[in-house]
Short mmCIF file of C-alpha atoms and ligand atoms in Angstrom, two decimals:
data_model
loop_
_atom_site.label_atom_id
_atom_site.label_comp_id
_atom_site.label_asym_id
_atom_site.label_seq_id
_atom_site.Cartn_x
_atom_site.Cartn_y
_atom_site.Cartn_z
CA UNK A 113 -0.05 0.14 -0.09
CA UNK A 114 1.64 3.23 -0.64
CA UNK A 115 1.88 6.00 1.24
CA UNK A 116 0.04 8.66 -0.24
CA UNK A 117 1.08 11.44 2.16
CA UNK A 118 4.46 12.14 3.33
CA UNK A 119 6.96 15.51 3.93
CA UNK A 120 9.65 14.47 1.30
CA UNK A 121 9.86 12.32 -1.17
CA UNK A 122 13.20 11.15 -2.96
CA UNK A 123 13.07 9.57 -5.53
CA UNK A 124 15.74 6.68 -6.43
CA UNK A 125 17.67 4.77 -4.39
CA UNK A 126 21.33 4.90 -4.82
CA UNK A 127 23.72 7.13 -2.85
CA UNK A 128 22.67 10.24 -3.27
CA UNK A 129 19.14 8.92 -2.87
CA UNK A 130 19.32 7.14 0.11
CA UNK A 131 21.73 9.74 1.94
CA UNK A 132 19.23 12.40 1.71
CA UNK A 133 16.09 10.12 2.88
CA UNK A 134 18.55 9.94 5.90
CA UNK A 135 19.19 13.84 5.98
CA UNK A 136 16.54 14.45 6.19
CA UNK A 137 14.53 11.55 8.85
CA UNK A 138 17.59 13.17 11.21
CA UNK A 139 15.95 17.10 10.04
CA UNK A 140 12.50 15.12 11.57
CA UNK A 141 11.14 14.44 8.22
CA UNK A 142 8.51 11.73 7.47
CA UNK A 143 10.67 10.58 3.87
CA UNK A 144 8.83 7.76 1.79
CA UNK A 145 11.84 6.54 -0.39
CA UNK A 146 10.36 6.15 -5.08
CA UNK A 147 12.64 3.28 -6.40
CA UNK A 148 11.46 2.50 -10.13
CA UNK A 149 13.85 -0.96 -9.23
CA UNK A 150 12.87 -4.79 -7.89
CA UNK A 151 13.43 -4.08 -4.47
CA UNK A 152 16.71 -7.37 -5.03
CA UNK A 153 17.58 -4.12 -7.48
CA UNK A 154 18.03 -1.88 -5.59
CA UNK A 155 20.81 0.73 -5.06
CA UNK A 156 20.75 2.68 -8.80
CA UNK A 157 24.23 2.71 -10.59
CA UNK A 158 26.11 2.75 -7.12
CA UNK A 159 25.12 -1.15 -6.16
CA UNK A 160 27.40 -1.32 -9.16
CA UNK A 161 30.61 0.87 -7.68
CA UNK A 162 33.60 -0.68 -5.66
CA UNK A 163 32.56 1.61 -3.08
CA UNK A 164 35.87 3.41 -3.53
CA UNK A 165 35.16 6.70 -2.46
CA UNK A 166 37.19 9.99 -2.59
CA UNK A 167 37.65 12.42 0.03
CA UNK A 168 39.75 15.67 1.14
CA UNK A 169 42.14 14.51 4.13
CA UNK A 170 44.59 16.31 5.85
CA UNK A 171 47.29 12.72 7.25
CA UNK A 172 47.00 9.48 7.36
CA UNK A 173 46.05 10.22 11.26
CA UNK A 174 43.20 11.32 9.57
CA UNK A 175 42.20 9.02 7.36
CA UNK A 176 42.66 6.63 10.21
CA UNK A 177 39.16 8.79 12.32
CA UNK A 178 37.09 6.56 10.05
CA UNK A 179 38.59 2.95 10.12
CA UNK A 180 37.84 2.48 13.63
CA UNK A 181 39.12 -0.51 13.14
CA UNK A 182 42.43 -0.25 12.53
CA UNK A 183 45.39 -1.63 14.23
CA UNK A 184 48.29 -0.37 15.14
CA UNK A 185 50.48 -3.00 13.44
CA UNK A 186 47.63 -1.91 10.09
CA UNK A 187 48.02 1.54 10.00
CA UNK A 188 52.13 1.09 10.75
CA UNK A 189 52.67 -0.21 7.51
CA UNK A 190 50.05 1.89 5.48
CA UNK A 191 51.05 4.80 4.15
CA UNK A 192 47.67 6.82 3.43
CA UNK A 193 49.46 10.09 2.71
CA UNK A 194 47.63 13.61 1.79
CA UNK A 195 44.86 14.81 0.50
CA UNK A 196 44.15 18.35 1.89
CA UNK A 197 40.73 19.16 -0.08
CA UNK A 198 42.24 22.32 -2.16
CA UNK A 199 44.48 19.36 -4.41
CA UNK A 200 40.65 17.85 -4.22
CA UNK A 201 39.39 21.20 -5.61
CA UNK A 202 43.15 21.29 -8.07
CA UNK A 203 41.64 18.01 -9.30
CA UNK A 204 38.41 19.04 -10.26
CA UNK A 205 39.31 22.08 -11.29
CA UNK A 206 41.64 20.83 -13.34
CA UNK A 207 40.35 17.80 -15.29
CA UNK A 208 37.35 20.11 -16.40
CA UNK A 209 39.48 21.74 -17.81
CA UNK A 210 37.87 25.02 -15.46
CA UNK A 211 34.64 25.08 -16.29
CA UNK A 212 33.47 23.27 -13.72
CA UNK A 213 31.35 25.28 -10.68
CA UNK A 214 33.50 26.70 -8.74
CA UNK A 215 30.29 26.67 -5.97
CA UNK A 216 29.24 23.12 -5.83
CA UNK A 217 32.85 21.80 -6.43
CA UNK A 218 34.11 24.00 -2.79
CA UNK A 219 31.24 22.63 -1.52
CA UNK A 220 31.68 18.74 -2.71
CA UNK A 221 35.17 19.46 -1.46
CA UNK A 222 35.59 21.18 1.72
CA UNK A 223 32.08 18.71 2.92
CA UNK A 224 33.83 15.67 2.04
CA UNK A 225 35.98 14.02 4.97
CA UNK A 226 32.78 16.18 7.57
CA UNK A 227 30.89 13.88 5.23
CA UNK A 228 32.98 10.83 5.73
CA UNK A 229 32.03 11.35 9.27
CA UNK A 230 28.78 11.64 9.05
CA UNK A 231 28.05 8.61 6.80
CA UNK A 232 30.14 6.27 9.65
CA UNK A 233 27.78 8.01 13.04
CA UNK A 234 25.12 6.39 10.77
CA UNK A 235 26.52 3.40 10.34
CA UNK A 236 28.15 3.15 7.40
CA UNK A 237 31.23 0.80 6.98
CA UNK A 238 34.69 1.21 5.23
CA UNK A 239 37.70 -0.12 4.83
CA UNK A 240 41.03 0.47 3.11
CA UNK A 241 41.86 -0.14 -0.32
CA UNK A 242 45.42 -2.49 0.07
CA UNK A 243 43.98 -4.79 -3.34
CA UNK A 244 43.54 -1.78 -5.31
CA UNK A 245 45.07 1.55 -4.75
CA UNK A 246 48.85 0.93 -2.85
CA UNK A 247 51.40 -1.70 -3.71
CA UNK A 248 53.56 -2.85 -0.73
CA UNK A 249 57.23 -1.95 -1.12
CA UNK A 250 59.65 -2.35 1.66
CA UNK A 251 56.52 -3.40 4.07
CA UNK A 252 54.23 -0.91 3.42
CA UNK A 253 51.42 -0.25 1.73
CA UNK A 254 52.22 2.96 -0.38
CA UNK A 255 48.71 4.22 -1.61
CA UNK A 256 48.89 6.14 -4.46
CA UNK A 257 46.25 8.23 -6.27
CA UNK A 258 44.69 9.77 -3.31
CA UNK A 259 41.69 7.96 -3.19
CA UNK A 260 42.44 5.15 -0.11
CA UNK A 261 39.19 3.48 1.36
CA UNK A 262 36.12 1.66 0.23
CA UNK A 263 32.39 0.86 1.64
CA UNK A 264 32.24 -2.67 3.30
CA UNK A 265 31.49 -5.67 0.92
CA UNK A 266 32.38 -2.55 -1.64
CA UNK A 267 29.06 -0.56 -3.64
CA UNK A 268 26.23 -3.59 -2.30
CA UNK A 269 28.18 -3.63 1.13
CA UNK A 270 26.96 0.52 0.52
CA UNK A 271 24.43 0.25 -0.55
CA UNK A 272 22.66 -2.61 2.16
CA UNK A 273 24.40 -0.63 4.90
CA UNK A 274 22.08 2.81 3.71
CA UNK A 275 19.34 1.18 3.42
CA UNK A 276 20.12 -0.58 6.89
CA UNK A 277 20.30 2.23 8.10
CA UNK A 278 17.16 4.16 6.25
CA UNK A 279 14.96 0.84 7.99
CA UNK A 280 16.43 2.34 11.38
CA UNK A 281 14.75 5.53 11.13
CA UNK A 282 11.51 4.65 9.73
CA UNK A 283 12.12 5.52 6.26
CA UNK A 284 9.31 4.58 3.96
CA UNK A 285 11.10 2.99 0.53
CA UNK A 286 8.26 2.02 -2.13
CA UNK A 287 10.17 -0.64 -5.55
CA UNK A 288 8.87 -0.66 -8.05
CA UNK A 289 7.22 2.20 -7.99
CA UNK A 290 8.80 5.35 -10.38
CA UNK A 291 7.35 8.70 -10.24
CA UNK A 292 6.17 10.09 -13.09
CA UNK A 293 5.39 13.75 -12.90
CA UNK A 294 5.48 16.27 -10.31
CA UNK A 295 2.80 17.95 -8.92
CA UNK A 296 3.04 22.77 -8.91
CA UNK A 297 0.59 24.73 -7.40
CA UNK A 298 2.19 28.50 -8.46
CA UNK A 299 5.58 26.37 -8.91
CA UNK A 300 5.79 25.26 -5.85
CA UNK A 301 6.26 20.83 -4.99
CA UNK A 302 3.09 19.47 -3.59
CA UNK A 303 2.89 15.61 -4.58
CA UNK A 304 4.08 13.33 -6.73
CA UNK A 305 2.18 10.54 -8.86
CA UNK A 306 3.71 7.19 -9.08
CA UNK A 307 3.43 4.67 -11.20
CA UNK A 308 3.16 1.08 -9.13
CA UNK A 309 1.24 -1.50 -10.17
CA UNK A 310 0.37 -0.28 -13.94
CA UNK A 311 -1.55 2.26 -12.11
CA UNK A 312 -0.71 6.22 -11.63
CA UNK A 313 -1.41 7.85 -8.28
CA UNK A 314 -0.23 11.17 -6.52
CA UNK A 315 1.52 11.70 -2.84
CA UNK A 316 0.84 14.81 -1.29
CA UNK A 317 4.58 16.26 -0.43
CA UNK A 318 5.52 19.54 0.05
CA UNK A 319 9.83 19.06 -0.55
CA UNK A 320 11.34 16.71 -2.75
CA UNK A 321 15.14 15.55 -3.72
CA UNK A 322 15.47 14.14 -7.21
CA UNK A 323 17.72 11.07 -6.64
CA UNK A 324 17.60 9.70 -10.15
CA UNK A 325 20.59 9.39 -11.98
CA UNK A 326 21.65 10.56 -14.99
CA UNK A 327 20.41 9.23 -18.84
CA UNK A 328 23.61 6.96 -19.89
CA UNK A 329 21.46 4.04 -20.05
CA UNK A 330 18.77 6.33 -22.66
CA UNK A 331 20.21 4.99 -25.56
CA UNK A 332 17.84 7.70 -27.47
CA UNK A 333 19.51 10.55 -25.37
CA UNK A 334 22.51 9.34 -25.75
CA UNK A 335 22.63 10.12 -29.07
CA UNK A 336 21.38 12.90 -28.13
CA UNK A 337 23.34 14.65 -26.63
CA UNK A 338 26.50 12.94 -26.65
CA UNK A 339 26.27 11.95 -30.54
CA UNK A 340 26.66 9.52 -33.49
CA UNK A 341 28.57 6.45 -32.64
CA UNK A 342 27.84 6.44 -28.04
CA UNK A 343 24.46 4.25 -29.32
CA UNK A 344 25.72 1.01 -29.92
CA UNK A 345 28.37 1.47 -26.87
CA UNK A 346 28.53 -1.06 -24.32
CA UNK A 347 25.79 0.09 -21.07
CA UNK A 348 27.60 -0.36 -17.76
CA UNK A 349 25.84 -0.53 -14.63
CA UNK A 350 22.21 0.68 -13.94
CA UNK A 351 18.93 0.25 -16.98
CA UNK A 352 16.90 2.43 -15.17
CA UNK A 353 19.01 5.78 -15.24
CA UNK A 354 16.82 6.71 -18.76
CA UNK A 355 16.54 10.88 -17.51
CA UNK A 356 12.98 10.37 -16.04
CA UNK A 357 14.36 12.95 -12.92
CA UNK A 358 16.08 15.40 -15.40
CA UNK A 359 12.30 15.06 -17.20
CA UNK A 360 10.86 15.72 -14.94
CA UNK A 361 12.19 19.01 -14.23
CA UNK A 362 12.73 20.73 -17.02
CA UNK A 363 9.37 20.16 -18.39
CA UNK A 364 8.91 22.75 -14.38
CA UNK A 365 11.27 24.62 -16.33
CA UNK A 366 14.48 23.53 -14.28
CA UNK A 367 17.71 24.44 -15.69
CA UNK A 368 19.77 22.59 -17.24
CA UNK A 369 24.60 23.10 -16.50
CA UNK A 370 26.73 21.43 -17.78
CA UNK A 371 29.23 19.42 -20.14
CA UNK A 372 25.77 17.45 -21.69
CA UNK A 373 27.86 16.04 -24.07
CA UNK A 374 30.37 14.09 -22.12
CA UNK A 375 30.28 11.19 -20.05
CA UNK A 376 32.06 9.16 -17.69
CA UNK A 377 33.52 6.05 -20.36
CA UNK A 378 36.36 3.54 -19.53
CA UNK A 379 37.56 0.56 -21.32
CA UNK A 380 36.77 -1.93 -21.67
CA UNK A 381 35.20 -6.31 -22.83
CA UNK A 382 34.17 -5.42 -26.21
CA UNK A 383 32.00 -8.56 -26.79
CA UNK A 384 30.65 -8.40 -23.18
CA UNK A 385 26.58 -7.64 -22.79
CA UNK A 386 25.36 -4.95 -21.09
CA UNK A 387 24.75 -4.62 -18.28
CA UNK A 388 27.85 -7.06 -16.75
CA UNK A 389 29.14 -6.01 -13.91
CA UNK A 390 33.06 -6.89 -15.07
CA UNK A 391 33.07 -4.20 -18.16
CA UNK A 392 36.56 -2.30 -17.31
CA UNK A 393 39.99 -3.33 -17.92
CA UNK A 394 41.55 -0.95 -15.63
CA UNK A 395 45.08 -2.51 -15.72
CA UNK A 396 45.69 -0.50 -18.98
CA UNK A 397 48.90 2.22 -17.96
CA UNK A 398 51.09 -0.37 -17.14
CA UNK A 399 50.72 -2.23 -20.69
CA UNK A 400 50.06 -0.11 -24.78
CA UNK A 401 47.08 0.69 -26.28
CA UNK A 402 46.48 -0.34 -29.86
CA UNK A 403 44.09 0.14 -32.34
CA UNK A 404 43.20 -1.28 -35.43
CA UNK A 405 45.40 0.16 -37.57
CA UNK A 406 47.89 -1.16 -35.30
CA UNK A 407 49.09 2.01 -33.78
CA UNK A 408 48.87 4.02 -30.36
CA UNK A 409 47.36 6.73 -30.13
CA UNK A 410 46.84 7.41 -25.81
CA UNK A 411 49.92 8.01 -23.52
CA UNK A 412 49.51 4.75 -21.36
CA UNK A 413 50.50 6.69 -18.81
CA UNK A 414 49.52 10.49 -18.49
CA UNK A 415 48.98 9.67 -14.64
CA UNK A 416 47.25 7.65 -12.10
CA UNK A 417 44.68 5.82 -13.59
CA UNK A 418 41.54 7.85 -11.23
CA UNK A 419 43.29 10.49 -13.60
CA UNK A 420 42.41 9.40 -17.20
CA UNK A 421 40.23 5.95 -16.88
CA UNK A 422 36.73 7.98 -17.17
CA UNK A 423 38.23 9.94 -20.10
CA UNK A 424 39.50 7.10 -21.79
CA UNK A 425 35.98 5.39 -23.32
CA UNK A 426 35.71 8.74 -25.53
CA UNK A 427 38.79 7.67 -27.12
CA UNK A 428 38.38 3.89 -27.42
CA UNK A 429 35.95 5.44 -29.14
CA UNK A 430 37.01 7.39 -32.03
CA UNK A 431 39.24 4.85 -33.05
CA UNK A 432 38.96 2.64 -35.90
CA UNK A 433 35.95 -0.22 -35.83
CA UNK A 434 34.86 2.01 -31.76
CA UNK A 435 37.35 -0.72 -30.35
CA UNK A 436 41.08 -1.13 -29.31
CA UNK A 437 44.13 -4.09 -27.73
CA UNK A 438 45.63 -3.45 -24.79
CA UNK A 439 49.00 -5.42 -24.69
CA UNK A 440 50.74 -6.47 -21.89
CA UNK A 441 53.89 -9.51 -21.68
CA UNK A 442 54.95 -11.36 -18.92
CA UNK A 443 56.65 -8.37 -17.02
CA UNK A 444 53.01 -6.21 -17.14
CA UNK A 445 50.90 -9.65 -16.20
CA UNK A 446 50.99 -9.35 -12.09
CA UNK A 447 50.09 -5.81 -12.37
CA UNK A 448 46.47 -7.28 -13.85
CA UNK A 449 44.07 -6.12 -11.76
CA UNK A 450 42.06 -8.52 -10.48
CA UNK A 451 38.60 -7.86 -14.08
CA UNK A 452 41.31 -9.25 -16.61
CA UNK A 453 40.59 -12.82 -15.15
CA UNK A 454 37.51 -15.54 -15.69
CA UNK A 455 36.51 -17.08 -18.90
CA UNK A 456 34.07 -13.93 -20.02
CA UNK A 457 36.69 -11.88 -20.47
CA UNK A 458 38.27 -11.62 -24.56
CA UNK A 459 41.07 -10.88 -24.54
CA UNK A 460 44.13 -13.93 -27.27
CA UNK A 461 47.71 -14.82 -25.98
CA UNK A 462 50.70 -16.36 -27.25
CA UNK A 463 54.85 -16.97 -26.40
CA UNK A 464 55.74 -14.48 -29.15
CA UNK A 465 54.40 -11.25 -30.54
CA UNK A 466 54.29 -12.26 -34.24
CA UNK A 467 52.14 -15.44 -33.23
CA UNK A 468 49.79 -12.76 -31.10
CA UNK A 469 48.82 -10.44 -33.91
CA UNK A 470 47.86 -13.80 -36.01
CA UNK A 471 45.63 -13.81 -33.22
CA UNK A 472 44.19 -10.11 -33.00
CA UNK A 473 41.31 -10.41 -34.59
CA UNK A 474 40.93 -7.66 -37.54
CA UNK A 475 44.37 -5.67 -36.77
CA UNK A 476 47.00 -4.66 -38.65
CA UNK A 477 50.15 -7.45 -38.56
CA UNK A 478 53.09 -5.78 -39.37
CA UNK A 479 51.69 -2.39 -38.23
CA UNK A 480 51.40 -4.01 -35.32
CA UNK A 481 54.75 -4.99 -34.95
CA UNK A 482 56.65 -2.07 -35.66
CA UNK A 483 54.34 0.09 -33.42
CA UNK A 484 55.53 -2.85 -30.37
CA UNK A 485 59.22 -2.65 -31.39
CA UNK A 486 59.12 1.18 -32.05
CA UNK A 487 58.05 1.25 -28.81
CA UNK A 488 60.05 -0.58 -26.82
CA UNK A 489 63.20 0.92 -28.73
CA UNK A 490 61.42 4.47 -27.26
CA UNK A 491 61.33 3.46 -24.30
CA UNK A 492 64.19 4.75 -21.41
CA UNK A 493 66.67 2.05 -19.37
CA UNK A 494 67.47 4.98 -16.63
CA UNK A 495 65.06 5.39 -15.40
CA UNK A 496 63.40 2.27 -12.28
CA UNK A 497 60.49 1.55 -12.98
CA UNK A 498 58.00 1.90 -9.77
CA UNK A 499 54.10 1.63 -9.41
CA UNK A 500 53.55 3.78 -6.91
CA UNK A 501 54.90 6.92 -8.02
CA UNK A 502 54.95 8.89 -11.77
CA UNK A 503 58.06 7.08 -11.76
CA UNK A 504 59.24 9.13 -15.13
CA UNK A 505 59.82 5.66 -16.91
CA UNK A 506 59.22 7.08 -20.07
CA UNK A 507 59.58 6.94 -23.52
CA UNK A 508 61.32 9.32 -25.90
CA UNK A 509 60.99 10.28 -30.12
CA UNK A 510 57.98 8.25 -29.95
CA UNK A 511 55.04 11.11 -31.81
CA UNK A 512 52.51 9.44 -29.12
CA UNK A 513 55.07 8.99 -26.02
CA UNK A 514 54.57 6.63 -22.27
CA UNK A 515 55.77 9.65 -19.81
CA UNK A 516 55.61 7.14 -16.62
CA UNK A 517 55.44 3.31 -15.95
CA UNK A 518 56.93 2.69 -19.32
CA UNK A 519 58.14 -1.38 -19.88
CA UNK A 520 59.39 -2.59 -23.16
CA UNK A 521 57.11 -4.83 -24.36
CA UNK A 522 59.65 -8.18 -24.93
CA UNK A 523 59.19 -10.80 -22.83
CA UNK A 524 57.24 -13.36 -23.39
CA UNK A 525 54.13 -14.93 -23.13
CA UNK A 526 51.28 -11.59 -24.37
CA UNK A 527 48.33 -10.95 -24.06
CA UNK A 528 45.41 -8.91 -26.07
CA UNK A 529 43.28 -7.61 -24.36
CA UNK A 530 40.03 -6.78 -26.78
CA UNK A 531 38.50 -3.79 -25.75
CA UNK A 532 35.40 -1.90 -26.71
CA UNK A 533 33.60 2.04 -24.88
CA UNK A 534 31.49 1.52 -21.53
CA UNK A 535 29.14 4.94 -20.72
CA UNK A 536 29.48 4.38 -16.79
CA UNK A 537 27.06 7.94 -15.60
CA UNK A 538 26.86 11.04 -18.05
CA UNK A 539 28.20 14.56 -17.09
CA UNK A 540 25.05 17.01 -17.63
CA UNK A 541 21.82 17.94 -15.73
CA UNK A 542 19.64 20.12 -13.29
CA UNK A 543 21.69 23.08 -11.64
CA UNK A 544 21.25 23.22 -8.18
CA UNK A 545 22.08 26.01 -5.80
CA UNK A 546 24.18 25.22 -2.80
CA UNK A 547 21.55 24.36 -0.66
CA UNK A 548 20.75 21.93 -3.74
CA UNK A 549 17.68 23.75 -5.00
CA UNK A 550 16.72 23.30 -8.37
CA UNK A 551 17.44 26.01 -10.22
CA UNK A 552 14.55 27.26 -12.17
CA UNK A 553 16.11 28.88 -16.07
CA UNK A 554 14.61 32.19 -14.68
CA UNK A 555 17.62 31.39 -12.10
CA UNK A 556 15.66 31.79 -8.65
CA UNK A 557 14.34 28.49 -7.39
CA UNK A 558 11.80 26.05 -7.77
CA UNK A 559 9.64 26.02 -4.84
CA UNK A 560 10.24 22.89 -2.34
CA UNK A 561 12.18 20.71 -5.11
CA UNK A 562 15.71 19.07 -4.72
CA UNK A 563 18.25 17.39 -6.53
CA UNK A 564 21.19 15.47 -5.20
CA UNK A 565 23.99 12.98 -7.73
CA UNK A 566 24.72 12.03 -11.27
CA UNK A 567 21.58 14.25 -12.02
CA UNK A 568 22.71 17.63 -11.43
CA UNK A 569 25.29 19.24 -13.58
CA UNK A 570 28.41 21.44 -13.52
CA UNK A 571 30.68 19.22 -11.28
CA UNK A 572 32.51 17.22 -13.77
CA UNK A 573 32.91 18.58 -18.03
CA UNK A 574 35.31 15.74 -19.61
CA UNK A 575 36.78 13.96 -16.85
CA UNK A 576 36.50 13.05 -14.09
CA UNK A 577 38.48 12.02 -10.93
CA UNK A 578 37.28 8.09 -9.32
CA UNK A 579 35.81 8.37 -6.42
CA UNK A 580 33.59 11.69 -6.48
CA UNK A 581 30.57 10.30 -8.53
CA UNK A 582 29.90 8.95 -4.06
CA UNK A 583 31.92 12.08 -2.83
CA UNK A 584 28.85 14.40 -5.03
CA UNK A 585 26.15 12.03 -3.73
CA UNK A 586 26.83 11.63 -0.20
CA UNK A 587 27.60 15.03 0.54
CA UNK A 588 25.18 16.94 -1.56
CA UNK A 589 22.93 13.78 -0.77
CA UNK A 590 23.25 15.43 2.77
CA UNK A 591 22.58 18.23 1.99
CA UNK A 592 19.45 18.16 -0.12
CA UNK A 593 17.59 16.03 2.59
CA UNK A 594 18.14 18.54 5.01
CA UNK A 595 16.55 22.61 3.42
CA UNK A 596 13.86 19.80 1.99
CA UNK A 597 13.75 19.26 5.70
CA UNK A 598 13.58 22.05 7.19
CA UNK A 599 11.24 24.09 4.12
CA UNK A 600 9.15 21.67 5.04
CA UNK A 601 8.92 21.97 8.64
CA UNK A 602 8.96 26.65 7.39
CA UNK A 603 5.76 25.12 4.65
CA UNK A 604 3.60 23.37 7.49
CA UNK A 605 4.07 26.07 10.44
CA UNK A 606 2.81 28.95 7.73
C1 LIG B 84 30.16 -0.05 -12.44
C2 LIG B 84 30.20 1.77 -12.05
C3 LIG B 84 31.52 1.63 -11.34
C4 LIG B 84 31.59 2.75 -10.49
N1 LIG B 84 32.25 2.51 -9.20
C5 LIG B 84 32.66 4.35 -8.67
C6 LIG B 84 33.30 4.23 -7.75
O1 LIG B 84 33.28 3.30 -7.04
N2 LIG B 84 33.53 4.68 -6.44
C7 LIG B 84 32.62 6.06 -7.01
O2 LIG B 84 32.49 6.87 -6.97
N3 LIG B 84 31.51 6.18 -8.26
C8 LIG B 84 31.32 4.53 -8.58
N4 LIG B 84 31.07 4.78 -10.00
C9 LIG B 84 29.77 5.74 -10.68
C10 LIG B 84 28.23 5.81 -9.33
O3 LIG B 84 27.64 4.18 -9.51
C11 LIG B 84 27.70 6.63 -9.37
O4 LIG B 84 28.45 8.27 -9.31
C12 LIG B 84 26.83 6.46 -8.15
O5 LIG B 84 26.73 6.07 -7.22
C13 LIG B 84 25.19 7.16 -8.31
O6 LIG B 84 24.57 7.38 -7.25
P1 LIG B 84 22.92 8.54 -7.66
O7 LIG B 84 22.69 7.96 -6.27
O8 LIG B 84 23.15 9.96 -8.83
O9 LIG B 84 22.10 7.34 -8.53
P2 LIG B 84 22.42 5.25 -8.69
O10 LIG B 84 23.07 4.85 -7.42
O11 LIG B 84 21.95 5.13 -9.99
O12 LIG B 84 20.36 5.76 -8.12
C14 LIG B 84 19.14 6.55 -9.05
C15 LIG B 84 18.58 5.30 -8.31
O13 LIG B 84 16.67 6.22 -9.39
C16 LIG B 84 16.10 5.23 -10.03
N5 LIG B 84 15.32 5.89 -10.55
C17 LIG B 84 16.13 6.08 -11.61
N6 LIG B 84 14.93 6.17 -12.49
C18 LIG B 84 13.28 6.18 -12.14
C19 LIG B 84 11.96 7.05 -11.58
N7 LIG B 84 11.09 7.04 -12.95
N8 LIG B 84 11.42 7.23 -10.18
C20 LIG B 84 12.36 5.79 -9.34
N9 LIG B 84 13.46 5.66 -9.28
C21 LIG B 84 13.88 5.44 -10.42
C22 LIG B 84 17.38 4.38 -9.94
O14 LIG B 84 16.87 3.12 -10.28
C23 LIG B 84 18.72 4.00 -9.79
O15 LIG B 84 17.75 3.15 -8.27
C24 LIG B 84 30.40 3.97 -10.53
C25 LIG B 84 29.02 3.40 -11.46
C26 LIG B 84 29.81 1.65 -12.15
C27 LIG B 84 28.53 1.83 -13.29
#
C-alpha cells in the first residue's frame, strides 16, 4: 500500500537518494523513497561501484578516524599520504579544464571529510583499498591516486548499509514504483505522480529530492546529446537511469547545466553484453593500447589511472571500428587487476608477439609489429619502474609518448585484450544551488525541489577523478535532505 502523504519524497534509492532520505529523517521529516526497480535490484549505479569514495584528508591520522577497527600494526604498515581539500578542488578544476561550477566543487571538496564522518556515524563501515589503490613496497602499503578507502562489501555493501540505516530511521521505501510527474501549484512542489503495479496515483508532499541518476542507459538521449556512436557503446551499471528525473524537472522549467555532450566512459571488454559486471579493464597504464591499424593513440601513462580512466572510453570510440587492444607481456601481467581473470574475458595469448598478432582479429599485423618494436626501442632504461609513483620511466622520440611506467613489451607469453567503450554515467544535468535547490531557467529556485547525485550537472566536464561520484552524491544528498526538511517544516508552520 503506497503512502498517500509524506513531508518529503525522494526519487531513487541509490547513494544520493538514501543520503538525502537519512539526512531529512534526522532533521525530523517523514520521508518516502520511490524506487523504480525491484528490491532485489535496489541501489542503482551505486550497487555496481566498488564503494571507493574520494574525500579530502590532512594525513593518515584523519583517515584512521574513519577506520575505527584499524590496528596499530596495520596503521604502521600503511602510508595514506595526504589529500588537502585544496588539492581535491584543484583536481576537479584542472580535469574539467576549469569549467566546473566552483561553488558546487568547493562545497563538495570542503565537506567531503565531514560527510565521511557523517556516513560513519550512520553505520556505514569503511576499509582501506589495499588491493587496488596501493602497492606494498619495502614492507609498507603506499597509496597512490588519492583514493584510499571503500565501503565494506563494495557498492552492494554500501547500498545494504544505507538501506539498513534508512529502515532504522523509519523511512518508507516503495520498490517497483516509478516517479512519473511532479505536481506543483504556483511553482511550489505539492506532490508527485507515481506509477505502481500499472496504476498512477498522487503522493502529496512538501518537498521532493530528485536523485534518479543521469541518462546513461537511455540510448536515444545518448545519441541526441553525446552524439553519433554513443548509441552502440556498452552500457554499464543501472538500466533504469534513463533521465526520468531530468525530464520531470525540465518540464517545470528547471535550468540545465554542465557537459551534456560528455560522459564518464571507460575501456572494457569489447564483447560483454550490457549491464554485466566486470566490464572495465583498468590496468592499461602498465601496458600499451593499440587500435586495429596497429597504432598507439594515447599516452597510457600520462597520470595515475584514477585521473585518466574516465576519458579513455571516448578515445577508444574514436578509433577505427570503435575498438582497441590492450597488450601486456609476462613482466607486466602481475600488475593486472582482478577483472582480467575469468572465462568471460575477451583475450588472446601467445608465446611470441608474431603469434599474438596472428590471433588479434582485424589488426594490421605488420603495422602492429613495427609499433611494438618502435615502442620498445624508445623506452628509457635509466629509470626504475615504480607503480606507486609517477615514476618518469618514459619513452622518447615517439609521436605518442608514454610518460610513466613504460616497460618494453618483450617477454613472452604475451596477452592482448579486446577493448571497447563503456558508458558509466552522464555529466550534464540540473543546475542546483549550494543548498541543492533546483534552479529555474529564470535563476530563482523551484520551491520545494532539490536534487543530488548524477542528476546534477556542472561538476564534471571531459574527465573525472575516480571516487568522486559517491562523494558528490553523499555531500549533496545530505545537504538536499537537510534543506528539504527545513523547507517542509517552514511550510507547515506558515
Ligand atoms: C560499474 C560502475 C562502477 C563505479 N564505481 C564507482 C566507484 O567506485 N566510486 C564512485 O564514486 N563512483 C563509481 N561509479 C559511479 C557511481 O555509481 C555514481 O556516480 C553514483 O553511484 C551515482 O549515485 P546516484 O545516487 O546519483 O545514482 P544511482 O545510484 O544510479 O541511483 C539512482 C536510482 O534512481 C532510480 N530511478 C531512476 N529513475 C527512476 C524513477 N523514474 N522513479 C524511481 N526511481 C528511479 C534508479 O533505479 C536508481 O536506483 C561507478 C559506476 C558504475 C556503473
